[in-house]
Amino acid sequence: MFEARGDVALALGEYSHALAVDPSLGEAYLKLGALRERMGDPREAELVYTAATALSAARAQALFARAMLRKHAARTSEALADLETSSELDPAHDTLIELGALYTELRAWPAALAVYRRLLYDAERLGDTHASNETRLEVRALRVLAGETDASKEHGSPHDWVRLALSSIAKR
């Protein structure tokens, strides 16, 4: 309420009071962390998000927010760890997009390919043709980049049943 009116000091007080009354309010941690970010205090925001990771209801969102902070601070390995854990807890679209982009940035082609295949599956399941077309293009490009490391690619021995099974699954 205070934050919407632009009263940052009262908003900080409101979130701090809410957490003093009930330290299990994950939403208050997330809002306090976001407010600290907007105030230009990423160190404090990271501490708040870290505290929120202890709460199961807010853990995935807190990890995602902390990952974005760490990514902007060029702490890529820490950001990647947070994104991976966040996507395991809750494979939200935004999390998967960021995870796929970070894998691509790190040239981890097979990992990026796996994430974009998941995004393609989700887009097709939801009937989102625009997202489906864009993601399909990403998958094609990543298949080329992944080359021999793409376990679902049709190459190798015709008796390699694992590769044949993965190839069959990837075609679906």
mmCIF file of C-alpha atoms in Angstrom:
data_model
loop_
_atom_site.group_PDB
_atom_site.id
_atom_site.type_symbol
_atom_site.label_atom_id
_atom_site.label_comp_id
_atom_site.label_asym_id
_atom_site.label_seq_id
_atom_site.Cartn_x
_atom_site.Cartn_y
_atom_site.Cartn_z
ATOM 1 C CA MET A 1 0.000 0.000 0.000
ATOM 2 C CA PHE A 2 2.697 2.518 1.006
ATOM 3 C CA GLU A 3 4.974 1.296 -1.742
ATOM 4 C CA ALA A 4 2.296 1.923 -4.379
ATOM 5 C CA ARG A 5 2.052 5.533 -3.175
ATOM 6 C CA GLY A 6 5.818 5.927 -3.423
ATOM 7 C CA ASP A 7 6.401 6.169 0.328
ATOM 8 C CA VAL A 8 9.489 3.972 0.522
ATOM 9 C CA ALA A 9 10.268 4.595 4.200
ATOM 10 C CA LEU A 10 6.783 3.574 5.340
ATOM 11 C CA ALA A 11 6.839 0.549 3.005
ATOM 12 C CA LEU A 12 10.148 -0.579 4.519
ATOM 13 C CA GLY A 13 8.655 -0.196 7.965
ATOM 14 C CA GLU A 14 5.515 -2.075 6.946
ATOM 15 C CA TYR A 15 7.446 -5.072 5.579
ATOM 16 C CA SER A 16 9.854 -5.106 8.522
ATOM 17 C CA HIS A 17 6.967 -4.997 10.993
ATOM 18 C CA ALA A 18 5.146 -7.792 9.147
ATOM 19 C CA LEU A 19 8.252 -9.964 9.333
ATOM 20 C CA ALA A 20 8.766 -9.158 13.014
ATOM 21 C CA VAL A 21 5.203 -10.283 13.723
ATOM 22 C CA ASP A 22 5.369 -13.357 11.481
ATOM 23 C CA PRO A 23 8.793 -14.356 10.107
ATOM 24 C CA SER A 24 7.175 -17.012 7.918
ATOM 25 C CA LEU A 25 5.646 -14.478 5.505
ATOM 26 C CA GLY A 26 7.503 -15.293 2.325
ATOM 27 C CA GLU A 27 5.646 -12.655 0.325
ATOM 28 C CA ALA A 28 6.870 -9.943 2.714
ATOM 29 C CA TYR A 29 10.474 -11.087 2.218
ATOM 30 C CA LEU A 30 10.048 -11.018 -1.554
ATOM 31 C CA LYS A 31 8.522 -7.543 -1.525
ATOM 32 C CA LEU A 32 11.156 -6.240 0.877
ATOM 33 C CA GLY A 33 13.918 -7.671 -1.316
ATOM 34 C CA ALA A 34 12.409 -6.130 -4.452
ATOM 35 C CA LEU A 35 12.081 -2.782 -2.684
ATOM 36 C CA ARG A 36 15.730 -2.944 -1.590
ATOM 37 C CA GLU A 37 16.692 -3.644 -5.202
ATOM 38 C CA ARG A 38 14.750 -0.627 -6.448
ATOM 39 C CA MET A 39 16.427 1.484 -3.767
ATOM 40 C CA GLY A 40 19.800 0.526 -5.229
ATOM 41 C CA ASP A 41 20.879 -1.724 -2.359
ATOM 42 C CA PRO A 42 21.590 -5.106 -3.999
ATOM 43 C CA ARG A 43 23.613 -6.431 -1.055
ATOM 44 C CA GLU A 44 20.713 -5.975 1.348
ATOM 45 C CA ALA A 45 18.281 -7.332 -1.261
ATOM 46 C CA GLU A 46 20.404 -10.459 -1.598
ATOM 47 C CA LEU A 47 20.390 -10.946 2.178
ATOM 48 C CA VAL A 48 16.607 -10.636 2.249
ATOM 49 C CA TYR A 49 16.192 -13.086 -0.644
ATOM 50 C CA THR A 50 18.594 -15.483 1.056
ATOM 51 C CA ALA A 51 16.448 -15.375 4.196
ATOM 52 C CA ALA A 52 13.383 -16.082 2.053
ATOM 53 C CA THR A 53 14.989 -19.223 0.602
ATOM 54 C CA ALA A 54 14.476 -20.869 3.997
ATOM 55 C CA LEU A 55 10.704 -20.644 3.534
ATOM 56 C CA SER A 56 9.301 -23.384 1.331
ATOM 57 C CA ALA A 57 6.415 -21.251 0.019
ATOM 58 C CA ALA A 58 8.748 -18.510 -1.253
ATOM 59 C CA ARG A 59 11.876 -20.539 -1.981
ATOM 60 C CA ALA A 60 11.596 -20.835 -5.774
ATOM 61 C CA GLN A 61 10.739 -17.141 -6.232
ATOM 62 C CA ALA A 62 13.468 -16.053 -3.812
ATOM 63 C CA LEU A 63 16.058 -18.167 -5.619
ATOM 64 C CA PHE A 64 14.972 -16.682 -8.947
ATOM 65 C CA ALA A 65 15.188 -13.111 -7.622
ATOM 66 C CA ARG A 66 18.565 -13.775 -6.028
ATOM 67 C CA ALA A 67 19.787 -15.360 -9.278
ATOM 68 C CA MET A 68 18.872 -12.220 -11.207
ATOM 69 C CA LEU A 69 20.804 -10.094 -8.705
ATOM 70 C CA ARG A 70 23.812 -12.349 -8.959
ATOM 71 C CA LYS A 71 23.629 -12.458 -12.745
ATOM 72 C CA HIS A 72 23.658 -8.641 -12.923
ATOM 73 C CA ALA A 73 26.646 -8.633 -10.560
ATOM 74 C CA ALA A 74 28.503 -11.004 -12.948
ATOM 75 C CA ARG A 75 28.425 -13.824 -10.386
ATOM 76 C CA THR A 76 27.415 -16.297 -13.054
ATOM 77 C CA SER A 77 28.126 -19.586 -11.316
ATOM 78 C CA GLU A 78 26.083 -18.572 -8.268
ATOM 79 C CA ALA A 79 23.272 -17.302 -10.497
ATOM 80 C CA LEU A 80 23.277 -20.571 -12.422
ATOM 81 C CA ALA A 81 23.051 -22.624 -9.232
ATOM 82 C CA ASP A 82 20.095 -20.540 -8.024
ATOM 83 C CA LEU A 83 18.307 -20.787 -11.378
ATOM 84 C CA GLU A 84 18.797 -24.538 -11.560
ATOM 85 C CA THR A 85 17.402 -25.043 -8.064
ATOM 86 C CA SER A 86 14.537 -22.631 -8.695
ATOM 87 C CA SER A 87 13.581 -24.445 -11.906
ATOM 88 C CA GLU A 88 13.627 -27.791 -10.097
ATOM 89 C CA LEU A 89 11.294 -26.462 -7.405
ATOM 90 C CA ASP A 90 8.986 -24.632 -9.814
ATOM 91 C CA PRO A 91 9.621 -24.819 -13.561
ATOM 92 C CA ALA A 92 8.029 -21.433 -14.203
ATOM 93 C CA HIS A 93 8.291 -20.032 -17.729
ATOM 94 C CA ASP A 94 10.413 -17.012 -16.740
ATOM 95 C CA THR A 95 12.811 -19.198 -14.792
ATOM 96 C CA LEU A 96 13.246 -21.587 -17.707
ATOM 97 C CA ILE A 97 13.780 -18.701 -20.141
ATOM 98 C CA GLU A 98 16.521 -17.227 -17.925
ATOM 99 C CA LEU A 99 18.082 -20.648 -17.323
ATOM 100 C CA GLY A 100 18.141 -21.438 -21.052
ATOM 101 C CA ALA A 101 19.633 -18.038 -21.851
ATOM 102 C CA LEU A 102 22.321 -18.447 -19.197
ATOM 103 C CA TYR A 103 23.207 -21.943 -20.426
ATOM 104 C CA THR A 104 23.454 -20.517 -23.941
ATOM 105 C CA GLU A 105 25.653 -17.669 -22.714
ATOM 106 C CA LEU A 106 27.914 -20.230 -21.046
ATOM 107 C CA ARG A 107 27.919 -22.334 -24.231
ATOM 108 C CA ALA A 108 26.452 -25.280 -22.364
ATOM 109 C CA TRP A 109 24.621 -26.386 -25.494
ATOM 110 C CA PRO A 110 23.170 -29.729 -24.312
ATOM 111 C CA ALA A 111 21.798 -28.156 -21.126
ATOM 112 C CA ALA A 112 20.347 -25.208 -23.057
ATOM 113 C CA LEU A 113 18.832 -27.618 -25.567
ATOM 114 C CA ALA A 114 17.121 -29.566 -22.792
ATOM 115 C CA VAL A 115 15.627 -26.384 -21.353
ATOM 116 C CA TYR A 116 14.409 -25.109 -24.730
ATOM 117 C CA ARG A 117 12.882 -28.507 -25.515
ATOM 118 C CA ARG A 118 10.939 -28.196 -22.273
ATOM 119 C CA LEU A 119 9.828 -24.682 -23.254
ATOM 120 C CA LEU A 120 8.780 -25.967 -26.690
ATOM 121 C CA TYR A 121 6.760 -28.749 -25.106
ATOM 122 C CA ASP A 122 5.035 -26.245 -22.804
ATOM 123 C CA ALA A 123 4.297 -23.819 -25.666
ATOM 124 C CA GLU A 124 2.819 -26.557 -27.834
ATOM 125 C CA ARG A 125 0.770 -27.930 -24.937
ATOM 126 C CA LEU A 126 -0.672 -24.462 -24.300
ATOM 127 C CA GLY A 127 -1.286 -23.856 -28.005
ATOM 128 C CA ASP A 128 0.921 -20.755 -28.099
ATOM 129 C CA THR A 129 1.945 -20.823 -31.769
ATOM 130 C CA HIS A 130 4.092 -17.673 -31.605
ATOM 131 C CA ALA A 131 6.161 -18.953 -28.669
ATOM 132 C CA SER A 132 6.192 -22.397 -30.210
ATOM 133 C CA ASN A 133 7.659 -21.101 -33.489
ATOM 134 C CA GLU A 134 10.332 -19.025 -31.737
ATOM 135 C CA THR A 135 11.274 -21.846 -29.403
ATOM 136 C CA ARG A 136 11.353 -24.363 -32.255
ATOM 137 C CA LEU A 137 13.940 -22.134 -33.968
ATOM 138 C CA GLU A 138 16.015 -22.047 -30.764
ATOM 139 C CA VAL A 139 15.858 -25.836 -30.535
ATOM 140 C CA ARG A 140 17.026 -26.220 -34.138
ATOM 141 C CA ALA A 141 19.957 -23.884 -33.583
ATOM 142 C CA LEU A 142 20.935 -25.566 -30.335
ATOM 143 C CA ARG A 143 20.775 -29.012 -31.956
ATOM 144 C CA VAL A 144 23.374 -27.822 -34.446
ATOM 145 C CA LEU A 145 25.529 -26.304 -31.708
ATOM 146 C CA ALA A 146 25.198 -29.349 -29.468
ATOM 147 C CA GLY A 147 26.241 -31.611 -32.366
ATOM 148 C CA GLU A 148 27.464 -34.977 -31.148
ATOM 149 C CA THR A 149 26.629 -34.135 -27.534
ATOM 150 C CA ASP A 150 22.899 -34.159 -28.338
ATOM 151 C CA ALA A 151 21.954 -37.574 -27.017
ATOM 152 C CA SER A 152 18.724 -37.605 -29.027
ATOM 153 C CA LYS A 153 20.433 -37.009 -32.372
ATOM 154 C CA GLU A 154 20.255 -39.806 -34.883
ATOM 155 C CA HIS A 155 23.842 -40.829 -35.395
ATOM 156 C CA GLY A 156 26.085 -43.551 -34.163
ATOM 157 C CA SER A 157 25.446 -47.253 -34.172
ATOM 158 C CA PRO A 158 22.018 -48.490 -35.275
ATOM 159 C CA HIS A 159 22.233 -50.884 -32.317
ATOM 160 C CA ASP A 160 22.618 -48.105 -29.748
ATOM 161 C CA TRP A 161 19.160 -48.508 -28.198
ATOM 162 C CA VAL A 162 19.613 -45.624 -25.734
ATOM 163 C CA ARG A 163 20.348 -43.107 -28.493
ATOM 164 C CA LEU A 164 17.502 -44.501 -30.636
ATOM 165 C CA ALA A 165 15.060 -44.208 -27.723
ATOM 166 C CA LEU A 166 16.133 -40.648 -26.961
ATOM 167 C CA SER A 167 15.846 -39.739 -30.637
ATOM 168 C CA SER A 168 12.344 -41.165 -30.757
ATOM 169 C CA ILE A 169 11.307 -39.237 -27.647
ATOM 170 C CA ALA A 170 12.793 -35.993 -28.997
ATOM 171 C CA LYS A 171 10.761 -36.298 -32.205
ATOM 172 C CA ARG A 172 7.486 -36.333 -30.254
#
